[in-house]
One Martini backbone bead per residue (centre of mass of N, CA, C, O) as a GRO file, in nm:
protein
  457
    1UNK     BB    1   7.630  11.121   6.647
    2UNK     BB    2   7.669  10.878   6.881
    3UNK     BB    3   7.816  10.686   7.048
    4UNK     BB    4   7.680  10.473   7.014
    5UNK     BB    5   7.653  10.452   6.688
    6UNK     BB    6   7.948  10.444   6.609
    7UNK     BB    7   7.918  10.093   6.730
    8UNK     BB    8   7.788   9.990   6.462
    9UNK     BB    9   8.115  10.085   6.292
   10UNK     BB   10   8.206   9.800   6.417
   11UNK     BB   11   8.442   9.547   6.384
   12UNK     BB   12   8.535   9.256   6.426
   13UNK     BB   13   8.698   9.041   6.190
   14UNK     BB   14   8.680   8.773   6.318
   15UNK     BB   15   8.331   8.762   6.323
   16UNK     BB   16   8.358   8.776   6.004
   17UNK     BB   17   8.229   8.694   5.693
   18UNK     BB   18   8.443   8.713   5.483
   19UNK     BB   19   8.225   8.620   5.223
   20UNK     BB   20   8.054   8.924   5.259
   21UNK     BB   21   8.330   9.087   5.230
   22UNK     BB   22   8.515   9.331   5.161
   23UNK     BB   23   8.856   9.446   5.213
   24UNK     BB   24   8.980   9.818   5.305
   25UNK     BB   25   9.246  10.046   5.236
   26UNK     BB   26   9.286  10.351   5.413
   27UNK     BB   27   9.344  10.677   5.407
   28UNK     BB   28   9.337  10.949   5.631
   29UNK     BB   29   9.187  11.276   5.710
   30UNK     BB   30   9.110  11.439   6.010
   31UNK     BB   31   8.866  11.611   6.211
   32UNK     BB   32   8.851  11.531   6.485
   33UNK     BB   33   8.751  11.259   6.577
   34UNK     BB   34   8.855  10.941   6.430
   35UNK     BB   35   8.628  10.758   6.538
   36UNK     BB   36   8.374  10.962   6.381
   37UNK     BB   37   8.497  10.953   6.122
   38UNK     BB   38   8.480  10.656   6.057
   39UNK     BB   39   8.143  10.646   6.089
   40UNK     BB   40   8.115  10.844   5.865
   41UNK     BB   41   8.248  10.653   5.601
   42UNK     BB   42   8.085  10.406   5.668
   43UNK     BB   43   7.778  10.567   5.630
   44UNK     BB   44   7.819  10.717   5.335
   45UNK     BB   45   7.937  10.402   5.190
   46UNK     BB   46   7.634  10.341   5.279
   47UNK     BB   47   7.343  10.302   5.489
   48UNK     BB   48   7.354  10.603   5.630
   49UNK     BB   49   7.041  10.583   5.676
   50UNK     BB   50   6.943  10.302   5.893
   51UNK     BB   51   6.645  10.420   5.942
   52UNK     BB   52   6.348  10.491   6.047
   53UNK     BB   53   6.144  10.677   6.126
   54UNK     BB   54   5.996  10.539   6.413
   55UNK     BB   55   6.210  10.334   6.434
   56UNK     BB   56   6.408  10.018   6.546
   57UNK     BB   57   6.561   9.965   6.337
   58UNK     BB   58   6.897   9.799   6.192
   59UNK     BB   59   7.079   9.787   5.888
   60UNK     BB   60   7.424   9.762   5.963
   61UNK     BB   61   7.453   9.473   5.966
   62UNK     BB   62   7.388   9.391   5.673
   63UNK     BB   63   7.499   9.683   5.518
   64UNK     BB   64   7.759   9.820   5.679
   65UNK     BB   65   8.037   9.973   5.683
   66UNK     BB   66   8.341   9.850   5.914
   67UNK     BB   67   8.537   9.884   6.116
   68UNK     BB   68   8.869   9.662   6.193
   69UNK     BB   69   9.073   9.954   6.174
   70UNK     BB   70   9.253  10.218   6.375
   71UNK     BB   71   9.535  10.397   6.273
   72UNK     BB   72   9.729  10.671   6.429
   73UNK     BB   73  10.012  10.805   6.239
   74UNK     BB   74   9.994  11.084   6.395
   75UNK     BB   75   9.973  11.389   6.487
   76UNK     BB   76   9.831  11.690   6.535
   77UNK     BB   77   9.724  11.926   6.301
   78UNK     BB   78   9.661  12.224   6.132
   79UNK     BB   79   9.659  12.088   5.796
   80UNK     BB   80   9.571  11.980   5.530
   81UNK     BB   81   9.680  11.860   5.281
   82UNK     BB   82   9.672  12.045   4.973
   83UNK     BB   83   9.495  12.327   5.093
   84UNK     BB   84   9.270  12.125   5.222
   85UNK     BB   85   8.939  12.145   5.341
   86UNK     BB   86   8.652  12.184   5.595
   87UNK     BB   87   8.645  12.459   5.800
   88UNK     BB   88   8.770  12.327   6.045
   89UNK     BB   89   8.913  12.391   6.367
   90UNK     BB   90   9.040  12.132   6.408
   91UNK     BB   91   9.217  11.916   6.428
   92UNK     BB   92   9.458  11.683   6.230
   93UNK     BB   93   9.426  11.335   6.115
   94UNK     BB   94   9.596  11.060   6.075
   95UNK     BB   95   9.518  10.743   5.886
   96UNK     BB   96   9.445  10.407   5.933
   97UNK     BB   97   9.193  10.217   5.732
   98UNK     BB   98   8.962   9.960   5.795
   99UNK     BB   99   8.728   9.788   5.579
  100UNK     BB  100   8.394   9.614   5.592
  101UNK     BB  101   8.236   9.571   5.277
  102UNK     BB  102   7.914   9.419   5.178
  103UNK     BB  103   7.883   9.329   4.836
  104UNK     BB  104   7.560   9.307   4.852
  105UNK     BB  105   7.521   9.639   4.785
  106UNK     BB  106   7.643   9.559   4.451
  107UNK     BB  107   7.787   9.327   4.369
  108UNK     BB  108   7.944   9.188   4.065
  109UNK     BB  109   7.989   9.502   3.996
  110UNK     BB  110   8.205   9.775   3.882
  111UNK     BB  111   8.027  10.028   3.890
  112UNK     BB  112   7.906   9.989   4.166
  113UNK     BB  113   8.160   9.935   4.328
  114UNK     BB  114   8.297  10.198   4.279
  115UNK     BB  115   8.063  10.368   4.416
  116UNK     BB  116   8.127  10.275   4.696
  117UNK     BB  117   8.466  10.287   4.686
  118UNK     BB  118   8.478  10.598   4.498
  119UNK     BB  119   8.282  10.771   4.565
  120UNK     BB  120   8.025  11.018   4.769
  121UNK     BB  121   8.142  10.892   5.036
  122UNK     BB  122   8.412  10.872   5.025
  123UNK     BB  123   8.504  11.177   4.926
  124UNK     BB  124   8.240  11.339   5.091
  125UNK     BB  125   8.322  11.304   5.400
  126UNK     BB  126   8.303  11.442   5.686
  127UNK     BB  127   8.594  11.590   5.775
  128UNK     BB  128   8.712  11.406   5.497
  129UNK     BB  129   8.924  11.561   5.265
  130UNK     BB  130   9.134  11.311   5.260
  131UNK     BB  131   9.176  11.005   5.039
  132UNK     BB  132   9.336  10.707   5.019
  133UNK     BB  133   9.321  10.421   4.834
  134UNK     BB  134   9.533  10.114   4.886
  135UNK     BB  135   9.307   9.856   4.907
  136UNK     BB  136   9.182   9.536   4.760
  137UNK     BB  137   8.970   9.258   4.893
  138UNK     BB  138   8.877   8.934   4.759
  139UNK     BB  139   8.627   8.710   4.777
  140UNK     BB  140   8.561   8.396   4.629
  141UNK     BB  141   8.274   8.475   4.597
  142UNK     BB  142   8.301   8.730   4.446
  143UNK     BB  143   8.544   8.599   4.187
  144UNK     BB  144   8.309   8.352   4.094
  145UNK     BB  145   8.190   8.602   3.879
  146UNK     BB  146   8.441   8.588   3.757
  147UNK     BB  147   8.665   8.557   3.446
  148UNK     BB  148   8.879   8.710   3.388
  149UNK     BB  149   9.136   8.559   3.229
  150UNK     BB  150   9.180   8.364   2.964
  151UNK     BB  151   9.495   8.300   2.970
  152UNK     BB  152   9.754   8.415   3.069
  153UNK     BB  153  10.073   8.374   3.153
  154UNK     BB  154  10.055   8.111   3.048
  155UNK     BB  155   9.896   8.104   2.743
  156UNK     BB  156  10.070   8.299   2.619
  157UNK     BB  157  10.331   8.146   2.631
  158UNK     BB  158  10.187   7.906   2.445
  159UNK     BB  159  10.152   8.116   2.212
  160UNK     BB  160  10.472   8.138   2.192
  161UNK     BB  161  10.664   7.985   2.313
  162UNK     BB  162  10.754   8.066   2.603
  163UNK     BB  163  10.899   8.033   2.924
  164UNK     BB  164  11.224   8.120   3.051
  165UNK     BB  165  11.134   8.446   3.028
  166UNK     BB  166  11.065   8.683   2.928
  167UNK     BB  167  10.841   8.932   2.757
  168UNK     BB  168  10.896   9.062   2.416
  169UNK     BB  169  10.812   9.370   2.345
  170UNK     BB  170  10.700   9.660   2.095
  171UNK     BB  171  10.668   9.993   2.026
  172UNK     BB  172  10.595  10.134   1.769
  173UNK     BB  173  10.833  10.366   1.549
  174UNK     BB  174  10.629  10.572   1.471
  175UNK     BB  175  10.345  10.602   1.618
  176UNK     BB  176  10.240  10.885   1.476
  177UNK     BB  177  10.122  10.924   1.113
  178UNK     BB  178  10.185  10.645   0.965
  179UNK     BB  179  10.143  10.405   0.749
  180UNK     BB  180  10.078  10.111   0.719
  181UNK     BB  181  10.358   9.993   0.564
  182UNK     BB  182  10.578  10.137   0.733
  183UNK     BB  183  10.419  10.030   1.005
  184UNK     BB  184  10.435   9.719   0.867
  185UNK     BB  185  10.768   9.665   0.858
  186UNK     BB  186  10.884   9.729   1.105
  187UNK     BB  187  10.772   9.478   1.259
  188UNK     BB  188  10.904   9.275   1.106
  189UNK     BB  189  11.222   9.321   1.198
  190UNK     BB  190  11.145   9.315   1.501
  191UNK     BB  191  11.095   9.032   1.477
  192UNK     BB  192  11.341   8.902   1.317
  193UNK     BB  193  11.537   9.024   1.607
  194UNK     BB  194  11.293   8.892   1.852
  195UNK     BB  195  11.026   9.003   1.890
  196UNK     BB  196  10.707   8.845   2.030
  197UNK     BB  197  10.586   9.178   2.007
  198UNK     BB  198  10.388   9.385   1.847
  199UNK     BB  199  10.273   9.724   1.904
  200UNK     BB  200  10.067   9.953   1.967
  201UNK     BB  201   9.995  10.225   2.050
  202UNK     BB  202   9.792  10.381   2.281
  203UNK     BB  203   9.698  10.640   2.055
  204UNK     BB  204   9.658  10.419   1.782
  205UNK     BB  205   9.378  10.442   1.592
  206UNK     BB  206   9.105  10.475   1.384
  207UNK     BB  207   9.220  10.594   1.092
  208UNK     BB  208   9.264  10.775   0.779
  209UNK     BB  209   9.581  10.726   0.788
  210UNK     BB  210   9.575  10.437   0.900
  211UNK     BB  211   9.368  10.192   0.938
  212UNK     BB  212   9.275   9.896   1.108
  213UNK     BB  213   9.232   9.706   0.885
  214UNK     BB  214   9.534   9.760   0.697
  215UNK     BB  215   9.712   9.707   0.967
  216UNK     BB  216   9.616   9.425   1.016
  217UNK     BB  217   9.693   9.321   0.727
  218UNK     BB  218   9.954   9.352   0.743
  219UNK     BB  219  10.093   9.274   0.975
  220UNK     BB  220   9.925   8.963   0.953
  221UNK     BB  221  10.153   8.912   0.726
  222UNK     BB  222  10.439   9.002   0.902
  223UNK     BB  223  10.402   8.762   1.096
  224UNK     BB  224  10.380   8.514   0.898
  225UNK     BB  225  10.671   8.608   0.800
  226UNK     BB  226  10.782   8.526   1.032
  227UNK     BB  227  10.760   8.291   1.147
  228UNK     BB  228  10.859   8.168   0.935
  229UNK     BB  229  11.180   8.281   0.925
  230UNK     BB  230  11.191   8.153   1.292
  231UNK     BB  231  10.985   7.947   1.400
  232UNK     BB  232  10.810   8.125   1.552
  233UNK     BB  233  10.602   8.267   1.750
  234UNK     BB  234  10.382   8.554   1.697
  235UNK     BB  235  10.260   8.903   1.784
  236UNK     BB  236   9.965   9.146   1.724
  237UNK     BB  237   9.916   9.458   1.876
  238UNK     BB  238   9.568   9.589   1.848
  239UNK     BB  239   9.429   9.875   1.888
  240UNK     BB  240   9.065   9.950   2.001
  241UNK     BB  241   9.017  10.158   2.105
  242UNK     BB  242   8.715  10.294   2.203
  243UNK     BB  243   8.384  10.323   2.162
  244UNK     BB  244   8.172  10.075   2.295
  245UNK     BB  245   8.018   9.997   2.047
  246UNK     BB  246   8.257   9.908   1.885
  247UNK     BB  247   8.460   9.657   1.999
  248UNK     BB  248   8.330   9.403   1.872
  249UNK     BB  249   8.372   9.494   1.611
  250UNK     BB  250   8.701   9.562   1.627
  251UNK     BB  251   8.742   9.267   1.703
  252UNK     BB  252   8.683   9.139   1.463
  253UNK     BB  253   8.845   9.248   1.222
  254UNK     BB  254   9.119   9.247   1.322
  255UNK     BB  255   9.137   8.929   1.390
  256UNK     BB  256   9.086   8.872   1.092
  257UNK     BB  257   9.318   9.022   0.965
  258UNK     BB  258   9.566   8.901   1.224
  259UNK     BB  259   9.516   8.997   1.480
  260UNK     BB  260   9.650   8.821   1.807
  261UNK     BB  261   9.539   9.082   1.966
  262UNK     BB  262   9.450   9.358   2.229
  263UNK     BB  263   9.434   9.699   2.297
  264UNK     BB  264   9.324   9.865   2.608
  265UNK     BB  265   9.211  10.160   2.747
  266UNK     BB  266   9.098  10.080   3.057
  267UNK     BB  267   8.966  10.400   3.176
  268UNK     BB  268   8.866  10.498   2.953
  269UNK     BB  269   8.674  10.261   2.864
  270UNK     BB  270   8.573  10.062   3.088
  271UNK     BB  271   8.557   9.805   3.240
  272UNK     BB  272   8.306   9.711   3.155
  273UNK     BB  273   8.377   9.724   2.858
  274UNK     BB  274   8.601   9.470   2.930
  275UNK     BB  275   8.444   9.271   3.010
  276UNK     BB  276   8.244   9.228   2.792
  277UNK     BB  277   8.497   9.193   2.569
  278UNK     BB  278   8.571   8.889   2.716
  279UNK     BB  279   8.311   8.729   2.647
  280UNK     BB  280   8.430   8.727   2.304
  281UNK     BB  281   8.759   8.681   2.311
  282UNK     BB  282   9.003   8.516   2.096
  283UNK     BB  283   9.195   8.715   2.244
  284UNK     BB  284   9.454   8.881   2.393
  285UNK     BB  285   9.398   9.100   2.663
  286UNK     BB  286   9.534   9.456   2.742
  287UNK     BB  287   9.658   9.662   2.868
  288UNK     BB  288   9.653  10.035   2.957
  289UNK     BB  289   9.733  10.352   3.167
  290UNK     BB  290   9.530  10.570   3.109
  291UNK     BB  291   9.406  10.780   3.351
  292UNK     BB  292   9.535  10.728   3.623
  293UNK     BB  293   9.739  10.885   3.767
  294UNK     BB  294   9.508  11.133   3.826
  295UNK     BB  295   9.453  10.938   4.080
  296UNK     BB  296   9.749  10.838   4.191
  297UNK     BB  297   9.987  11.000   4.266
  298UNK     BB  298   9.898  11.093   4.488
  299UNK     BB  299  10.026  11.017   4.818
  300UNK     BB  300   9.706  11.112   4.991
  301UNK     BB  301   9.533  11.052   4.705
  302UNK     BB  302   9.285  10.844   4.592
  303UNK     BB  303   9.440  10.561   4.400
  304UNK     BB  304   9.568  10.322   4.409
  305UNK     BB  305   9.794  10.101   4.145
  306UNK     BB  306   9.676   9.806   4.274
  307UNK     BB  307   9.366   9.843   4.247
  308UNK     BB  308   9.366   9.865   3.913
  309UNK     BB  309   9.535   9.593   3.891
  310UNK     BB  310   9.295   9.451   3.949
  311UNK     BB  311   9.055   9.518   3.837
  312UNK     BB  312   9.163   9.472   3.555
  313UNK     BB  313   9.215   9.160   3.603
  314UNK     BB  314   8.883   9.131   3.719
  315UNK     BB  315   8.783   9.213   3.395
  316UNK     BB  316   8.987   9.048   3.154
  317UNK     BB  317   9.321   9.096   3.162
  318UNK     BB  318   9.634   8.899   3.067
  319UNK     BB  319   9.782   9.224   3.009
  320UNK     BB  320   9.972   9.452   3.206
  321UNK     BB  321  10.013   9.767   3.178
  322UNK     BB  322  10.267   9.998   3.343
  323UNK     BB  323  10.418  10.180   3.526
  324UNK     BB  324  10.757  10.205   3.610
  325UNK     BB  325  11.119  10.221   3.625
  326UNK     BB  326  11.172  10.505   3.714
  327UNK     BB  327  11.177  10.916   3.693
  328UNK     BB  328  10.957  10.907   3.432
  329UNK     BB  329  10.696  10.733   3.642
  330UNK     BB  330  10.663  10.852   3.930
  331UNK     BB  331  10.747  10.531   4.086
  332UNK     BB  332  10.818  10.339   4.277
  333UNK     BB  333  10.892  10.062   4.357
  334UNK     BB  334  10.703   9.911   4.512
  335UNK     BB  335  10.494   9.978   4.348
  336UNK     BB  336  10.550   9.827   4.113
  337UNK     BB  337  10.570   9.579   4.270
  338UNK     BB  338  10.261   9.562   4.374
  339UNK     BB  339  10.152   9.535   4.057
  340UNK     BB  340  10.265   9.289   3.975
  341UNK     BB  341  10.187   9.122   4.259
  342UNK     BB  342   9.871   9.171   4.142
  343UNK     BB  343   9.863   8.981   3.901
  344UNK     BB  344  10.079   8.726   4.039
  345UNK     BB  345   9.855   8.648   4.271
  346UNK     BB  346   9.642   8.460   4.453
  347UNK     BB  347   9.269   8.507   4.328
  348UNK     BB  348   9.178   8.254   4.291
  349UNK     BB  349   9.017   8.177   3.992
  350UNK     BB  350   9.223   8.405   3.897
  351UNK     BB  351   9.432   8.468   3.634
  352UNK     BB  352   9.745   8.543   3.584
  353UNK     BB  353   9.906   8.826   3.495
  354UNK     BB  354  10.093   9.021   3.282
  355UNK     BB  355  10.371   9.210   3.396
  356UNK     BB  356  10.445   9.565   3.215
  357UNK     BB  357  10.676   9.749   3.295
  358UNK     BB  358  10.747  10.096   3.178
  359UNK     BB  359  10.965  10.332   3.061
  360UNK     BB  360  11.234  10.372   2.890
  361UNK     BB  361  11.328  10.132   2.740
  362UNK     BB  362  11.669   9.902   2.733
  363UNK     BB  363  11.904   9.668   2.749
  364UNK     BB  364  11.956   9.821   3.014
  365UNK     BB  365  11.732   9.769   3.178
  366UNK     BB  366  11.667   9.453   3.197
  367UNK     BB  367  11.807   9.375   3.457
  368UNK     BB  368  11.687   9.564   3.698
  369UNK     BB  369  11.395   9.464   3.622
  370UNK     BB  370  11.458   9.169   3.686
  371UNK     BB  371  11.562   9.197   3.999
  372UNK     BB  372  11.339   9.374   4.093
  373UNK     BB  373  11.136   9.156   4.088
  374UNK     BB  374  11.214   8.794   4.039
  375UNK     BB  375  11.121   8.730   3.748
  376UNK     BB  376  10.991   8.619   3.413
  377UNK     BB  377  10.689   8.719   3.498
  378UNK     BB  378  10.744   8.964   3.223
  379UNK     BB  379  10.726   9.243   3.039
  380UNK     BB  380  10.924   9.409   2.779
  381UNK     BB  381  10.869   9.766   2.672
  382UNK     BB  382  11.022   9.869   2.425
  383UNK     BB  383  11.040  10.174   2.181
  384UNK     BB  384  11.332  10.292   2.103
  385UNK     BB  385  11.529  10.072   2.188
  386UNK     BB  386  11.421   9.948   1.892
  387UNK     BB  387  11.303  10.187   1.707
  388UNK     BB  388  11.607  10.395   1.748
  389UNK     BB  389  11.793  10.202   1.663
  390UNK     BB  390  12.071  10.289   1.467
  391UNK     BB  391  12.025   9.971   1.329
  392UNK     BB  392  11.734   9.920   1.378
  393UNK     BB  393  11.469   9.703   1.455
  394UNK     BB  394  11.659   9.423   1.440
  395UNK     BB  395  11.869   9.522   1.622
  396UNK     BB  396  11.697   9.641   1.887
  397UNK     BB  397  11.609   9.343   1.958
  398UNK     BB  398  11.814   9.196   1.965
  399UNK     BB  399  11.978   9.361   2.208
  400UNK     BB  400  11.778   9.245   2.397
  401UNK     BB  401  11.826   8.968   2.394
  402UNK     BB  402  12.147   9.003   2.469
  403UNK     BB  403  12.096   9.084   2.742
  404UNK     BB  404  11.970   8.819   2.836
  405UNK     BB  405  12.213   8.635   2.736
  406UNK     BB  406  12.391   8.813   2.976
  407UNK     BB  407  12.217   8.727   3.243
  408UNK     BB  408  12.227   8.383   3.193
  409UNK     BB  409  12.582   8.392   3.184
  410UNK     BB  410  12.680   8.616   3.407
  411UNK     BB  411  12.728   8.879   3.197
  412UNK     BB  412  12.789   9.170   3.117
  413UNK     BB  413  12.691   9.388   2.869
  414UNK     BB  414  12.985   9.470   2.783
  415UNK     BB  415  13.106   9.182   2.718
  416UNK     BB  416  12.862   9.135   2.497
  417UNK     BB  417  12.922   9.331   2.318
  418UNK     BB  418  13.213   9.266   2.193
  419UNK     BB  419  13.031   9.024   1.998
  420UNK     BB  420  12.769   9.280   1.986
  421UNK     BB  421  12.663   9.554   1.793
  422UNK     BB  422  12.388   9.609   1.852
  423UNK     BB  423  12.466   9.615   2.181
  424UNK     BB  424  12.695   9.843   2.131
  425UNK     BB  425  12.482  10.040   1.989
  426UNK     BB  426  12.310  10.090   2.193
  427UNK     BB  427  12.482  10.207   2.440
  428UNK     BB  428  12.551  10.441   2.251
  429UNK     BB  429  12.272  10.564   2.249
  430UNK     BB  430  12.126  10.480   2.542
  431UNK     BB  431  12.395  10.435   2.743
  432UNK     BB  432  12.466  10.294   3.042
  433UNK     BB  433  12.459  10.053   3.185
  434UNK     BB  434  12.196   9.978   3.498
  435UNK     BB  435  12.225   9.839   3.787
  436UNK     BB  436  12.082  10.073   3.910
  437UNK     BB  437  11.813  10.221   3.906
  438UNK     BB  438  11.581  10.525   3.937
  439UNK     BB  439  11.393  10.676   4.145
  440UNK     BB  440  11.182  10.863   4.334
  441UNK     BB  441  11.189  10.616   4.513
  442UNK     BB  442  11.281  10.371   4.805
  443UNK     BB  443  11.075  10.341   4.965
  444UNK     BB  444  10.795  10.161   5.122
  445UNK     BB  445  10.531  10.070   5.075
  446UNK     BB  446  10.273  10.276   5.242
  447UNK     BB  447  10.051  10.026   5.258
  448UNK     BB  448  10.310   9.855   5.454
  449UNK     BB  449  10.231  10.077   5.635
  450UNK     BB  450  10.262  10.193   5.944
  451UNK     BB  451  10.379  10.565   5.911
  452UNK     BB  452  10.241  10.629   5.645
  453UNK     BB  453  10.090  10.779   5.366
  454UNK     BB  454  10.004  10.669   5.102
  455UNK     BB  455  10.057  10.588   4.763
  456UNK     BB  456  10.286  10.686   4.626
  457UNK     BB  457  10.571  10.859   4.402
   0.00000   0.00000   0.00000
């Protein structure tokens, strides 16, 4: 490639028609000139041999992803981040790469997108063999092929009659194992001292010993049977995660039998699967988030989870369960701030999802959550939190109530537990309330700094 061809791979972003193109954020690193590895990146993930030999057409104003911003991070260095090589002796350069890529080369279709976005162009462009996308945005014209999200979290709040708070869910447990009856026994309880959702784990599935018929179909018994004593609407969340051919089998079944929402497993199911399942779906999905982590966790390689979260949300999810706060989901504090913010930000015509950051939630937690994001829309969920509370899961949801009322209150945890049981037993069970969280980092999220190598951990 000459310096001329080259210039085929760049262009002013102002020059470009918005509406034609993606634009996408990616760090990388690269041997030798960072320019010609930039303009290899672009053409590996496009238009690649752009005319025919013998020929003077050039295929790249119409179909080449562009280079619109080309920032080198640090100084040269000798050697690949993570004992990557590429073969070559050239030093190495960080970069933050900005790219306009014309989504006319493969439509509105995820799994197309995806190949080109995080194909075999990406991943093996000569030369740079460290890469993670960091960001990706769409225009209105691409937007407005898809359905998103059928509630959102107006939809969501209205089936639940719940406006000014947090939506509380719990993570049935234990998880696996239990048979039907013991397992819609918990929901029930759980219900009664105040969650709003109880939901399937992520690993339960349609199991011999479980089985989603009989589970939907107590569930949604012991669902309206606590809906009558409080009065108010609850939902149950069954996982139909499942081979794709079988999904909206499992969502009749479920559905017809009581389930109000369904959870499917985002990336092993295939947003595609989750497309189709959304253009059917007579409830709220929920999306949880395995999968992904091996994707996302290196601080330099891979796809950051905010491009997840968006992908998911247009793919057609209400509710993102995602990892949240704290050193046991290994996310820094802005990471999981981008993931929130992309649910719940402006996307066109799609509806805001509902941000659920998780991961050993109790009520000693909920404070600490609700300051880090700064809004009410977003669900909490507890799982040993509610279920492992020594006085019972109707105790366990009580104290989540209950903390979010010492915090409308303007009372520390410790105030309001002196004249609330449940929440003074959950302090003594699982530990003292945390006025700041500790996360794995507190630095700010890698994708909004030129100084940073993406989307860490």
């Amino acid at each position: 490639m000459t310096a001329s061809d080259w210039a085929g791979f760049f262009a002013d972003e102002a020059s470009l028609d918005r509406e034609a193109y993606l634009f996408l954020d990616y760090y990388l690193e690269c041997s030798g000139d960072p320019e010609l590895a930039a303009a290899h990146f672009c053409s590996e993930q496009s238009t690649a041999q752009w005319r025919r030999v013998g020929s003077d057409e050039d295929l790249r104003p119409r179909f080449g992803a562009r280079v619109v911003d080309l920032q080198i991070l640090d100084g040269a260095r000798p050697e690949f981040s993570y004992g990557v090589g590429s073969g070559s002796d050239a030093p190495v350069t960080a970069c933050r790469l900005r790219i306009a890529h014309p989504h006319g080369n493969f439509g509105p279709r995820l799994p197309n997108l995806l190949s080109a976005i995080c194909g075999e162009g990406t991943f093996f462009s000569p030369g740079a063999p460290i890469v993670k996308l960091l960001d990706i945005e769409f225009p209105e014209s691409y937007l407005a092929c898809f359905q998103g999200p059928q509630f959102g979290v107006a939809g969501l709040r209205e089936r639940l009659q719940v406006h000014d708070r947090p939506i509380f869910f719990g993570v049935i447990k234990p998880n696996i194992g239990l048979p039907p009856e013991a397992f819609s026994e918990l929901g029930h309880e759980s219900w009664l001292g105040g969650l709003d959702i109880a939901k399937d784990d992520e690993m339960l599935a349609d199991t011999d010993w479980c089985p989603l018929d009989r589970r939907a179909e107590l569930l949604g018994e012991a669902r309206r049977r606590a809906e009558a004593a409080t009065g108010v609407p609850k939902i149950y969340l069954a996982n139909i995660t499942d081979e794709v051919d079988r999904l909206v089998e499992l969502h009749d079944r479920a559905v017809e039998r009581g389930a109000n929402a369904l959870l499917i497993n985002a990336m092993p199911t295939g947003l595609s699967a989750v497309r189709m399942l959304r253009k059917h779906a007579q409830v709220p999905l929920m999306a949880h988030f395995p999968f992904i982590a091996p994707f996302a966790r290196l601080e330099r390689f891979g796809v950051h989870t905010r491009v997840f979260t968006k992908l998911q949300r247009l793919a057609g999810f209400d509710v993102i369960i995602m990892p949240g706060f704290g050193p046991r989901m290994h996310m820094t504090d802005d990471e999981v701030r981008a993931c929130a913010m992309a649910c719940l930000e402006p996307m066109g015509p799609i509806k805001p999802s509902l941000p659920v950051p998780g991961g050993s939630d109790w009520a000693g937690t909920l404070r600490p959550l609700y300051e880090k994001l700064g809004t009410v829309d977003f669900g909490f969920v507890p799982g040993r939190g509610v279920f492992g509370h020594p006085m019972g899961p109707r105790a366990g949801a009580a104290s989540i109530r209950q903390a979010w009322e010492a915090i409308v209150a303007g009372e520390s945890l410790e105030e309001r537990a002196k004249h609330h049981p449940e929440l003074s037993a959950a302090i003594a069970a699982f530990g003292k309330p945390a006025h700041t969280q500790a996360a794995s980092s507190q630095s700010s999220d890698p994708a909004s700094e030129s100084n940073r190598a993406g989307g860490g951990s």
